[in-house]
CSV table of C-alpha atoms in Angstrom, one decimal:
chain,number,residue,atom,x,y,z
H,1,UNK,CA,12.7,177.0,-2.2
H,2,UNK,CA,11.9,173.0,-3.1
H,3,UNK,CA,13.7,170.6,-4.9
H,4,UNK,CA,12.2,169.6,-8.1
H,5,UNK,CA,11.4,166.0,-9.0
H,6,UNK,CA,13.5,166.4,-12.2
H,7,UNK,CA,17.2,165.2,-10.1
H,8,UNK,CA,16.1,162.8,-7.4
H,9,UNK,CA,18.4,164.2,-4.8
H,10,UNK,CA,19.8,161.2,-1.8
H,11,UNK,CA,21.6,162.9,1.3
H,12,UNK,CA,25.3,162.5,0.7
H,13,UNK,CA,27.6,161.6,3.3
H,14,UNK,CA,25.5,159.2,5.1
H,15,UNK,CA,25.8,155.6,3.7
H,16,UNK,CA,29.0,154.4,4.9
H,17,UNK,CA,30.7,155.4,8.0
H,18,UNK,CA,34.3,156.0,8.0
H,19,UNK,CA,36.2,153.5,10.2
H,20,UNK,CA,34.4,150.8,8.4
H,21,UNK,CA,35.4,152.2,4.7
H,22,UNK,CA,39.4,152.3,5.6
H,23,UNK,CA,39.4,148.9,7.4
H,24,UNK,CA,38.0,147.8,4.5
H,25,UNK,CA,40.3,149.7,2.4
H,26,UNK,CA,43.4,147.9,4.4
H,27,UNK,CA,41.6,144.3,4.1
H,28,UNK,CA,41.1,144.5,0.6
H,29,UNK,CA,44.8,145.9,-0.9
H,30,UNK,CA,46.4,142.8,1.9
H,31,UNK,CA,44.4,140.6,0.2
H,32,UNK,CA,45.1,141.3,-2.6
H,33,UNK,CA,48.7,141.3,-2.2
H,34,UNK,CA,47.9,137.6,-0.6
H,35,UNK,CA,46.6,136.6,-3.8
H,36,UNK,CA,49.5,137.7,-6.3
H,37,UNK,CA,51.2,134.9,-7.8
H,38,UNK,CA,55.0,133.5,-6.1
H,39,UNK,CA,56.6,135.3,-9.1
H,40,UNK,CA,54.7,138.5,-9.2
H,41,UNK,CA,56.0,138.8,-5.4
H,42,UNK,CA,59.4,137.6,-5.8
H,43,UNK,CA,60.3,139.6,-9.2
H,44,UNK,CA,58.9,143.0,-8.5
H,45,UNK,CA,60.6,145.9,-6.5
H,46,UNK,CA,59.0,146.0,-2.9
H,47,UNK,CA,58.9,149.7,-3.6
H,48,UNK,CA,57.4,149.7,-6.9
H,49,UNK,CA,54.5,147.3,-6.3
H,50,UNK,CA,54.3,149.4,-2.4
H,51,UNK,CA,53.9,152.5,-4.6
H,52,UNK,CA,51.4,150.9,-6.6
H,53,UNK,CA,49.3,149.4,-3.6
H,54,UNK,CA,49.2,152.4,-1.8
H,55,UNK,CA,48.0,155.1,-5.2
H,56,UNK,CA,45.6,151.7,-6.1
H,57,UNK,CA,43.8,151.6,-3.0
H,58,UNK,CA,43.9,155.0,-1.2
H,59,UNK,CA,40.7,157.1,-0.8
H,60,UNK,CA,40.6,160.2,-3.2
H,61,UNK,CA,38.8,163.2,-2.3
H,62,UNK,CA,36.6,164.7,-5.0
H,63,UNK,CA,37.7,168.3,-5.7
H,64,UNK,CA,34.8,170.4,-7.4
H,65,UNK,CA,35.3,172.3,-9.8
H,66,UNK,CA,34.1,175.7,-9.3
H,67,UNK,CA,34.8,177.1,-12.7
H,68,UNK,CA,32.9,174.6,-14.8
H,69,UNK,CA,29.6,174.9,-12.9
H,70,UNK,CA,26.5,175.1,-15.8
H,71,UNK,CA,22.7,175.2,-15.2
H,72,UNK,CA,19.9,174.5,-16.4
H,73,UNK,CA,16.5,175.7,-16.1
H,74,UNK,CA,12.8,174.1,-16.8
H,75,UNK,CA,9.2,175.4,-15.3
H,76,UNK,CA,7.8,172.6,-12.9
H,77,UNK,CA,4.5,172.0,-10.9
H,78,UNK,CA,5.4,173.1,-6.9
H,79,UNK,CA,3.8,171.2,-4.2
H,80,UNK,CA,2.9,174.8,-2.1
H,81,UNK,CA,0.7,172.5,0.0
H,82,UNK,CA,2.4,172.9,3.0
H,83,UNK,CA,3.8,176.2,2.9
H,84,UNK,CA,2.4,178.3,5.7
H,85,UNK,CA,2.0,181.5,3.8
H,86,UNK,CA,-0.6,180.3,1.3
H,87,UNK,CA,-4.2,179.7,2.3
H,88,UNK,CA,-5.1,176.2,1.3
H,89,UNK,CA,-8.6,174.6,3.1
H,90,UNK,CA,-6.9,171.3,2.9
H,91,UNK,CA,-3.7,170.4,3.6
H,92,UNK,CA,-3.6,166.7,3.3
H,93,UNK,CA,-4.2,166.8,-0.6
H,94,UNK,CA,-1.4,167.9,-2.6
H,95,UNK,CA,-1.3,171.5,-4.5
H,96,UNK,CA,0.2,172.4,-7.4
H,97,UNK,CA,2.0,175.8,-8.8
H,98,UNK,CA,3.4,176.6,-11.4
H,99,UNK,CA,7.1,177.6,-10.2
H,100,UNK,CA,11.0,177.5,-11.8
H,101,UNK,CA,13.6,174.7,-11.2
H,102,UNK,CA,17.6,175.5,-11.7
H,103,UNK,CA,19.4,172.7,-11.8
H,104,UNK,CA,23.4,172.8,-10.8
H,105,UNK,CA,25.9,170.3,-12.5
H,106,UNK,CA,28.9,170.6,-10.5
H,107,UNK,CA,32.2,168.6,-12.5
H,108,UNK,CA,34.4,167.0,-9.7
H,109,UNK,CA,37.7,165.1,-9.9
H,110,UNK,CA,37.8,161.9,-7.6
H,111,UNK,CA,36.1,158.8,-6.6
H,112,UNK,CA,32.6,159.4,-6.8
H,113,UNK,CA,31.8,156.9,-3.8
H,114,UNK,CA,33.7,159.5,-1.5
H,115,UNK,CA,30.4,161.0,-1.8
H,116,UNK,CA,28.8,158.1,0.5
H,117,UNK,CA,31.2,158.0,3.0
H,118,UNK,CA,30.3,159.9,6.2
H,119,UNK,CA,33.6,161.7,7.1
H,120,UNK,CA,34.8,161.3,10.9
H,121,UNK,CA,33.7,165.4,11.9
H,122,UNK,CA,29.7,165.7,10.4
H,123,UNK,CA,26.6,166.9,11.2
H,124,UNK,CA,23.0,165.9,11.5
H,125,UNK,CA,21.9,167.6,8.6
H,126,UNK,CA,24.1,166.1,5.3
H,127,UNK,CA,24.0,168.2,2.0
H,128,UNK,CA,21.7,166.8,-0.6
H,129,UNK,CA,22.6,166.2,-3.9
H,130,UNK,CA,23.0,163.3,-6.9
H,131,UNK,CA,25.9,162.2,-7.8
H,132,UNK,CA,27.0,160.5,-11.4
H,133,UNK,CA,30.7,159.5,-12.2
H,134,UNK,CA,32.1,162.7,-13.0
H,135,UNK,CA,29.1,165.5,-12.0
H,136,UNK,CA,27.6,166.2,-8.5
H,137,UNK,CA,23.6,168.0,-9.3
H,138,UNK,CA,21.7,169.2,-7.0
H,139,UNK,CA,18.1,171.5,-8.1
H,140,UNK,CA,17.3,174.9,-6.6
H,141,UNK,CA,13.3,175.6,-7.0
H,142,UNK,CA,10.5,178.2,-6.3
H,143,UNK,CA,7.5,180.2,-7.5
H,144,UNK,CA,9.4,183.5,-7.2
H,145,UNK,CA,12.9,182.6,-7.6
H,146,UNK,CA,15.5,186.0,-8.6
H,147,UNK,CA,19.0,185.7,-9.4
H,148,UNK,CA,20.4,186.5,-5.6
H,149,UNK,CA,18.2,183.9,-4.1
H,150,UNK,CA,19.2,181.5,-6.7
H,151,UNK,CA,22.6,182.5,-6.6
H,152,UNK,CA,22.9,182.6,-3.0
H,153,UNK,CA,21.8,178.7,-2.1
H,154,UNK,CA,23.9,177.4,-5.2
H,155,UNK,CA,26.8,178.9,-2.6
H,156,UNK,CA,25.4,177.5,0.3
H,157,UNK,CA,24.4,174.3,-1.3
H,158,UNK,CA,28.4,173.7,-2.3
H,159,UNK,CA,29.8,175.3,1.0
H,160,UNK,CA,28.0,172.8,2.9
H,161,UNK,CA,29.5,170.1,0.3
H,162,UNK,CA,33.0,171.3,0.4
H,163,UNK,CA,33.1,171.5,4.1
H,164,UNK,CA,32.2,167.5,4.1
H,165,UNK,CA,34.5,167.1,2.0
H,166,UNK,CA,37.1,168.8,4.0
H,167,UNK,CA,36.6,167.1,6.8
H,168,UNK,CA,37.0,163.5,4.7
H,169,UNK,CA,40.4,165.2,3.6
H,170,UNK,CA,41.4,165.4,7.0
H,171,UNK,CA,40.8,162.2,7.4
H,172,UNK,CA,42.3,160.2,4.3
H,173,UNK,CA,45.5,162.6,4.0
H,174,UNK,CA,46.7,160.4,7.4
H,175,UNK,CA,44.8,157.2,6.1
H,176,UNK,CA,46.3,157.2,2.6
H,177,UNK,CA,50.3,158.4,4.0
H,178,UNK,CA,50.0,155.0,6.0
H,179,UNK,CA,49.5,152.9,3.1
H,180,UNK,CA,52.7,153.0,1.5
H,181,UNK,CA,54.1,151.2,4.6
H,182,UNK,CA,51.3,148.8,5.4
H,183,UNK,CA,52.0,147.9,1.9
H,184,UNK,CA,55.2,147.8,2.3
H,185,UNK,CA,55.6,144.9,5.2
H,186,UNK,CA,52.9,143.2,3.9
H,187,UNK,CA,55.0,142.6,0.7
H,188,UNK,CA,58.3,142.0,2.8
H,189,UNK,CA,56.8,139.3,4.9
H,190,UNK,CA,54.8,137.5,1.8
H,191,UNK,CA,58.8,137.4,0.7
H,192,UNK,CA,59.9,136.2,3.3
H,193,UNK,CA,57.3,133.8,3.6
H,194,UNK,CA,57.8,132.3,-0.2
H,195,UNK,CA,61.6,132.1,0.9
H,196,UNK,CA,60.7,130.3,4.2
H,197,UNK,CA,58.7,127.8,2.1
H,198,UNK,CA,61.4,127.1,-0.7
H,199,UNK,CA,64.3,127.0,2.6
H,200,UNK,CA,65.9,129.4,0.9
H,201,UNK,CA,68.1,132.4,2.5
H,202,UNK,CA,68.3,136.0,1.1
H,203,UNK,CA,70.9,137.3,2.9
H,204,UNK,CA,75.0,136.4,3.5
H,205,UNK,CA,75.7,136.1,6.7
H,206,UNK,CA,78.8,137.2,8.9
H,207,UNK,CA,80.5,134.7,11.9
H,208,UNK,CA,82.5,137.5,13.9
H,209,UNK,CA,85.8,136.1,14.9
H,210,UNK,CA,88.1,138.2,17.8
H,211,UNK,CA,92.2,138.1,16.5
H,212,UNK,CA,94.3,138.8,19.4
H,213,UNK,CA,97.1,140.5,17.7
H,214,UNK,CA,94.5,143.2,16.3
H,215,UNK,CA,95.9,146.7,16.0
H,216,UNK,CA,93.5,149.8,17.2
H,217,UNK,CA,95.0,151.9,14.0
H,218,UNK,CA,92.9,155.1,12.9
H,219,UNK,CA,90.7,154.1,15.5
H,220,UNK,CA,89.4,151.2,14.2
H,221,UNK,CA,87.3,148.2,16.0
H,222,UNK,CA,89.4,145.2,16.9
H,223,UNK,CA,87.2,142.8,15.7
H,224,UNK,CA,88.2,140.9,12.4
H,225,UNK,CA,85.3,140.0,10.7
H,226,UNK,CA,85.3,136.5,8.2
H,227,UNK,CA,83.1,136.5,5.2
H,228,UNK,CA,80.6,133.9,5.0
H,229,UNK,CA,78.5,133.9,2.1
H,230,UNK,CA,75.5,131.5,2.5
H,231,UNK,CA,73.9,130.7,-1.4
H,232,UNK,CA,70.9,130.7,-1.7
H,233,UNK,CA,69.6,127.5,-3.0
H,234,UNK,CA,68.9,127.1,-6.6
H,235,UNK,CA,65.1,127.0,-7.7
H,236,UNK,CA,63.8,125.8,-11.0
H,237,UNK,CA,61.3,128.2,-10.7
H,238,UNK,CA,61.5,132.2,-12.1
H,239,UNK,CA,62.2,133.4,-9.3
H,240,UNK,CA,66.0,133.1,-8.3
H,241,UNK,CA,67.1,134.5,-4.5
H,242,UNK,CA,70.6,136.7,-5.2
H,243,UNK,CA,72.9,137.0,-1.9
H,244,UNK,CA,72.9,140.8,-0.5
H,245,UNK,CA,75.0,142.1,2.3
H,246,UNK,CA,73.4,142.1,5.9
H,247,UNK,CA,72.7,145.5,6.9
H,248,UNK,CA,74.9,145.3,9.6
H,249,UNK,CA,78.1,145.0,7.9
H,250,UNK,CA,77.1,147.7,5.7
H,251,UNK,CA,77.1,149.8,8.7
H,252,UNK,CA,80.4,148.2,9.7
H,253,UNK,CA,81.8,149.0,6.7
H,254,UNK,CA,80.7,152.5,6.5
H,255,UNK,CA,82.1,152.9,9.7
H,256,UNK,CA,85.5,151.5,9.0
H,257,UNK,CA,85.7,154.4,5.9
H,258,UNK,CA,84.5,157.1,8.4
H,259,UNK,CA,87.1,156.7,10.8
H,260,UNK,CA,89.9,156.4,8.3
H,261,UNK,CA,88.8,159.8,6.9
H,262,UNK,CA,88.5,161.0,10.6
H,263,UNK,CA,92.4,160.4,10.3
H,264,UNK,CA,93.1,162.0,7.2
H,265,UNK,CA,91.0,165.3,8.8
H,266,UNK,CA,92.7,165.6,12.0
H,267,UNK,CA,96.5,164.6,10.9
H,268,UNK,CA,96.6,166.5,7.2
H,269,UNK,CA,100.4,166.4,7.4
H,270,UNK,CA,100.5,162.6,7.6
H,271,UNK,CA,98.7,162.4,3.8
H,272,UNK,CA,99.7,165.3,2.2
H,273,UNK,CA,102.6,163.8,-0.1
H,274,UNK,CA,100.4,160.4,-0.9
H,275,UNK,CA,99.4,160.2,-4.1
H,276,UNK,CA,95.7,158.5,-4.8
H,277,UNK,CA,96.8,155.4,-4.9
H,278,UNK,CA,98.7,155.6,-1.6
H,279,UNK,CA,95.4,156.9,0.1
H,280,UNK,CA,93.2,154.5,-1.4
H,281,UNK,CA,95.6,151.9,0.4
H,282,UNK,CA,94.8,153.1,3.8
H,283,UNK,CA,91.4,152.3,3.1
H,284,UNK,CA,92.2,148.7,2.0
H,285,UNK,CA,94.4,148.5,4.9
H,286,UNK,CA,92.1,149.1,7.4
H,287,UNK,CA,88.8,147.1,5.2
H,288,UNK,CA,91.0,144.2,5.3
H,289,UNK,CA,92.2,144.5,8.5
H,290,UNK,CA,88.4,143.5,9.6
H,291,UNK,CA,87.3,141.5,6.3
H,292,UNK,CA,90.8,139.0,5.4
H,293,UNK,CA,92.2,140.5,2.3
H,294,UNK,CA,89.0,141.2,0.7
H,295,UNK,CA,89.4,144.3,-0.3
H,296,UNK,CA,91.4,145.5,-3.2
H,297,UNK,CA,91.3,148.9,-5.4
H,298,UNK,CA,90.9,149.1,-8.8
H,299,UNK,CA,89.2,146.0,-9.3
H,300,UNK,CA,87.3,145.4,-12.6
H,301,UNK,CA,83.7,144.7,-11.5
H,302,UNK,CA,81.2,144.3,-14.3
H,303,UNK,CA,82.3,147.0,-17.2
H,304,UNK,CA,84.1,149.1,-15.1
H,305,UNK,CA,86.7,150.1,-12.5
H,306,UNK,CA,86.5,150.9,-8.8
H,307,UNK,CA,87.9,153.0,-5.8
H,308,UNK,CA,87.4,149.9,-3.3
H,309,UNK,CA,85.4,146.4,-4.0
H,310,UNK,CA,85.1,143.6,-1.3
H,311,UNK,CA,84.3,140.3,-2.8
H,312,UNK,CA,82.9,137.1,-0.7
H,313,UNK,CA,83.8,133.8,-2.1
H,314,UNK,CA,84.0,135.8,-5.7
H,315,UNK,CA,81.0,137.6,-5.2
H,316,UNK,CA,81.4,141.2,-4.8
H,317,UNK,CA,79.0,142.7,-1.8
H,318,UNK,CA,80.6,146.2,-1.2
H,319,UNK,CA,81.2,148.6,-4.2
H,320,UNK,CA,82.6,152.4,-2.9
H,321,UNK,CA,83.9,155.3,-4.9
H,322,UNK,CA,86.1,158.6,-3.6
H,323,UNK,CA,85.7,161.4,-5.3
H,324,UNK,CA,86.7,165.1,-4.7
H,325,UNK,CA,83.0,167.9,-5.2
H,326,UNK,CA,83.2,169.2,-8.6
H,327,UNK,CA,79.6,170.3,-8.7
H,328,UNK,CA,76.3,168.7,-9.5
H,329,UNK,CA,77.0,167.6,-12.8
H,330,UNK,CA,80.0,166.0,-12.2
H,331,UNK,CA,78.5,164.1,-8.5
H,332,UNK,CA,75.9,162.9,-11.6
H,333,UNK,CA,78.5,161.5,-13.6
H,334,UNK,CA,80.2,159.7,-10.4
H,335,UNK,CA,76.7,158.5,-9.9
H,336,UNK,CA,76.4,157.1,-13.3
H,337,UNK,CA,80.0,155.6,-13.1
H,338,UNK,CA,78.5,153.5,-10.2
H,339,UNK,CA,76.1,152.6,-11.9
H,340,UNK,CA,78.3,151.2,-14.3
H,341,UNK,CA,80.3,149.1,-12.1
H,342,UNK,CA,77.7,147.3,-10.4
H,343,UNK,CA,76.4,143.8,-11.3
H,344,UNK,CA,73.0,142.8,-10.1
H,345,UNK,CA,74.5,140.8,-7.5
H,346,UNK,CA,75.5,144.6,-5.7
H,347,UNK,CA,72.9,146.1,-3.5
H,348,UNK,CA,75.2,148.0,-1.2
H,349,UNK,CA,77.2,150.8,-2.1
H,350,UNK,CA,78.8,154.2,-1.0
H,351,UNK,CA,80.1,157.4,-2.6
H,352,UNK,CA,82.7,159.1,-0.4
H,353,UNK,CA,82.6,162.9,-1.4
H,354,UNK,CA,85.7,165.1,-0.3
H,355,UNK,CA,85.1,168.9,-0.2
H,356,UNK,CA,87.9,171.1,-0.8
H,357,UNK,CA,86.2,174.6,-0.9
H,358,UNK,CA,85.4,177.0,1.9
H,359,UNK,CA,82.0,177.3,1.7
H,360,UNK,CA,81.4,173.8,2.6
H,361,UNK,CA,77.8,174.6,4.7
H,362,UNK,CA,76.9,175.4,1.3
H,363,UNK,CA,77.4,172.2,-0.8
H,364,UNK,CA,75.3,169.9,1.0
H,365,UNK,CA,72.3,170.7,-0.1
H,366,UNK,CA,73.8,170.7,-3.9
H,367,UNK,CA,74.9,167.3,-2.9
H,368,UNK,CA,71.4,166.5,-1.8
H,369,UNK,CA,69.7,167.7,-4.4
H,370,UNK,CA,71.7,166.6,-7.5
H,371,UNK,CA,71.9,162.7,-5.8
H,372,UNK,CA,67.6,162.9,-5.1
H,373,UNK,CA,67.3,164.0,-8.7
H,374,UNK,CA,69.3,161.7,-10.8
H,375,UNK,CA,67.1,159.2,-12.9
H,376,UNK,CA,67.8,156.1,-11.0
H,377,UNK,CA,67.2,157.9,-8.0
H,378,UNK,CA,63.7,156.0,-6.3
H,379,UNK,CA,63.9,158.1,-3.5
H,380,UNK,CA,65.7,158.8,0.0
H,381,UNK,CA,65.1,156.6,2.6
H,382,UNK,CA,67.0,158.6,5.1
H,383,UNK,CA,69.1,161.5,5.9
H,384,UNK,CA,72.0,160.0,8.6
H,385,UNK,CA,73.3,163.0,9.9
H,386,UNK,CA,74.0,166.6,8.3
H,387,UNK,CA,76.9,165.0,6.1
H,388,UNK,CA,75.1,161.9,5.1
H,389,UNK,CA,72.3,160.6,3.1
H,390,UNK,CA,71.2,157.1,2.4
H,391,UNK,CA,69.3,156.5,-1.2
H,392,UNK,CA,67.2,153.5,-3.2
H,393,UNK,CA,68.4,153.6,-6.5
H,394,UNK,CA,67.0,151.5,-9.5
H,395,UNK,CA,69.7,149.4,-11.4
H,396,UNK,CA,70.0,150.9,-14.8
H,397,UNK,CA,68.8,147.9,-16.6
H,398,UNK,CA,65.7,146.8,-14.8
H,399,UNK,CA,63.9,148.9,-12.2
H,400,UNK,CA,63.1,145.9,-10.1
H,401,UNK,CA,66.7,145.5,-9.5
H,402,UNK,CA,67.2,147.8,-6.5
H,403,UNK,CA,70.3,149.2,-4.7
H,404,UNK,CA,71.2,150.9,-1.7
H,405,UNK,CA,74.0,154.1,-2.0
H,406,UNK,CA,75.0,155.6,0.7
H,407,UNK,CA,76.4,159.2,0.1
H,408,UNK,CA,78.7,160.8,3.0
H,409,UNK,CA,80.3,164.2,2.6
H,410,UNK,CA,83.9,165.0,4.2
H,411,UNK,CA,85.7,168.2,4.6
H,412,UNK,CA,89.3,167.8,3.9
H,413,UNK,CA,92.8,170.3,3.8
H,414,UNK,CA,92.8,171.5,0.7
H,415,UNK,CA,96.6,170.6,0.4
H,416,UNK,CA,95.7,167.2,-0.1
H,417,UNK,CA,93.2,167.5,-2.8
H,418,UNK,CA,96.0,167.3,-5.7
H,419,UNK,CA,97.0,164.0,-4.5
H,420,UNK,CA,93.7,162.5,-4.8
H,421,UNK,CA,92.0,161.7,-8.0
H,422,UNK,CA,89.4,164.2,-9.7
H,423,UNK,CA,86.4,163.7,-11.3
């Protein structure tokens, strides 16, 4: 069988090899993220506009589709010239037949230039074909063509397309996973960079000072920490830097709450008459122990109220809520009255859920699950451990305003449940 002159069939695969096409892939999206304006940089989620780099510039796949195949057919003159069963005296001059072509127009979802890109696993022998924005055609031809033999290369024609197109699959599903974070530090360090210029700082920073007379209660570190917020300074541009808490003393933080609920799981008689507000004070206790009578509970903060706030020269970097598991929809609601309290100077914050029920294996996941699938919810960065589970949740007023919440799960006597708050 011969390919009629009617689609002028190119070998696929074969114009641009594949190292070359991702390299140049990379080059182009960090460019371009070199060329967006200060603003655009400075006033756009890194994960939004790292979401958006990485879909823009990643290398899609064409998927045929099988199920939308049509045909056509047309008689055409055959060049038989050179075919060894016909007896033709001369073989240099062309000879024409009269013969049937069928051409195949294949629909295909993806970028049609995937189709010159020779994938990292090929062959010497590329399919043939033409390929338009949407179709991939290719023409099956002969003098004595029958529906098996027509039918039969149409499948062979596409197997030897789809396995090319396998093997590119293989290659960008790695290629186009990497993108998000390429995308990702590129963005970060263009930030840092405009911040650098302007001598600006994004960050507060934390002098660690040792006290002495420091007491090791519930385990904590005998460290007291001072707060010292460094402003950024003020542009007359769009742009304007907000203070966020060093990751660090997050984790300090974090760590000051864990070991006071280590206390309250291990000595259950020693909390069982408190009342909420008594318990909430061990907290503050112990947060001010390391952070100078910052902390205080019940603190109005934006439009609402709060289980424990630490403010920084008036500035509140640490927002944290305690609640007791009363299912999905109400750790949704507990979510939403976060939410609530936070201004858009707040990046950091934690939800401290208390379990009271015996099947606490099985609650996790709910926790999980209800926390990734709130509508703030951007995604989660990272589980911590089997109890714990650290999130990136939009602001609910502008999605470039991100936020950190950490969520840790406790088990707890169920004795002391009444004395603490419910949702």
């Amino acid at each position: 069988m011969r390919t009629s002159k009617r689609t002028r069939e190119e070998l696929l695969f074969n114009s641009a090899e594949w190292h070359g096409v991702t390299e140049s892939q990379k080059a182009k999206m960090v460019a371009d993220i070199g060329a967006k304006s200060d603003n655009q940089i400075l006033n756009t989620s890194t994960e939004d506009l790292a979401r958006y780099y990485a879909k823009a510039f990643d290398i899609g796949v064409p998927d045929l589709d099988h199920e939308n195949i049509t045909v056509d057919q047309q008689e055409v003159q055959i060049d038989v010239s050179h075919d060894s069963m016909r007896f033709i005296r001369d073989r240099s001059q062309p000879f024409h037949v009269s013969g049937t072509a069928i051409e195949v127009e294949v629909p295909f979802e993806g970028d049609a230039e995937v189709f010159k890109v020779q994938p990292p696993t090929y062959t010497m022998n590329p399919p043939r074909g033409c390929v338009t924005r949407r179709h991939l055609t290719f023409v099956v031809s002969g003098t004595k063509l029958t529906a098996d033999k027509v039918s039969s290369e149409i499948q062979d024609r596409l197997a030897a397309v789809e396995k090319y197109l396998d093997w590119l699959r293989e290659g960008a599903g790695p290629f186009n996973q990497s993108l998000f974070s390429i995308a990702k530090d590129q963005i970060e360090a263009r930030k840092a960079k405009l911040l650098a210029d302007r001598n600006l700082v994004a960050g507060l920073g934390f002098k660690v000072r040792k006290r002495e007379d420091a007491k090791n209660t519930y385990s904590a570190p005998n460290v007291r920490r001072k707060v010292a917020v460094r402003q950024p300074t003020p542009s007359t541009k769009p742009f304007k830097p907000e203070p966020v808490l060093e990751e660090k003393e997050y984790q300090h933080i974090l760590g000051v709450l864990n070991n006071m609920v280590h206390v309250m799981e291990q000595s259950p008689a020693a909390f069982s008459k408190m009342d909420e507000e008594s318990l909430r004070t061990h907290f503050l206790v112990q947060l001010n122990g390391h952070y100078e009578g910052n902390a205080t509970g019940e603190t109005f903060n934006f439009d609402g109220k709060t289980d424990v706030l630490i403010k920084a020269d008036g500035k509140n970097i640490f927002i944290g809520e305690c609640k007791f598991w009363r299912g999905e929809k109400a750790h949704g609601e507990t979510i939403d009255q976060l939410l609530g309290y936070v201004s858009w100077r707040d990046t950091k914050t934690a939800i401290l859920v208390f379990n009271r029920n015996k099947d606490f294996s099985g609650m996790l996941p709910k926790v999980k699950d209800s926390t990734t699938s709130h509508p703030n919810c951007k995604r989660l960065i990272e589980q911590l451990s089997e109890t714990s589970w650290r999130y990136l949740f939009s602001q609910p007023d502008d999605s470039n305003r991100e936020m950190i919440i950490t969520v840790q799960v406790y088990n707890v006597p169920e004795h002391i449940e009444p004395r603490i708050r419910a949702l």
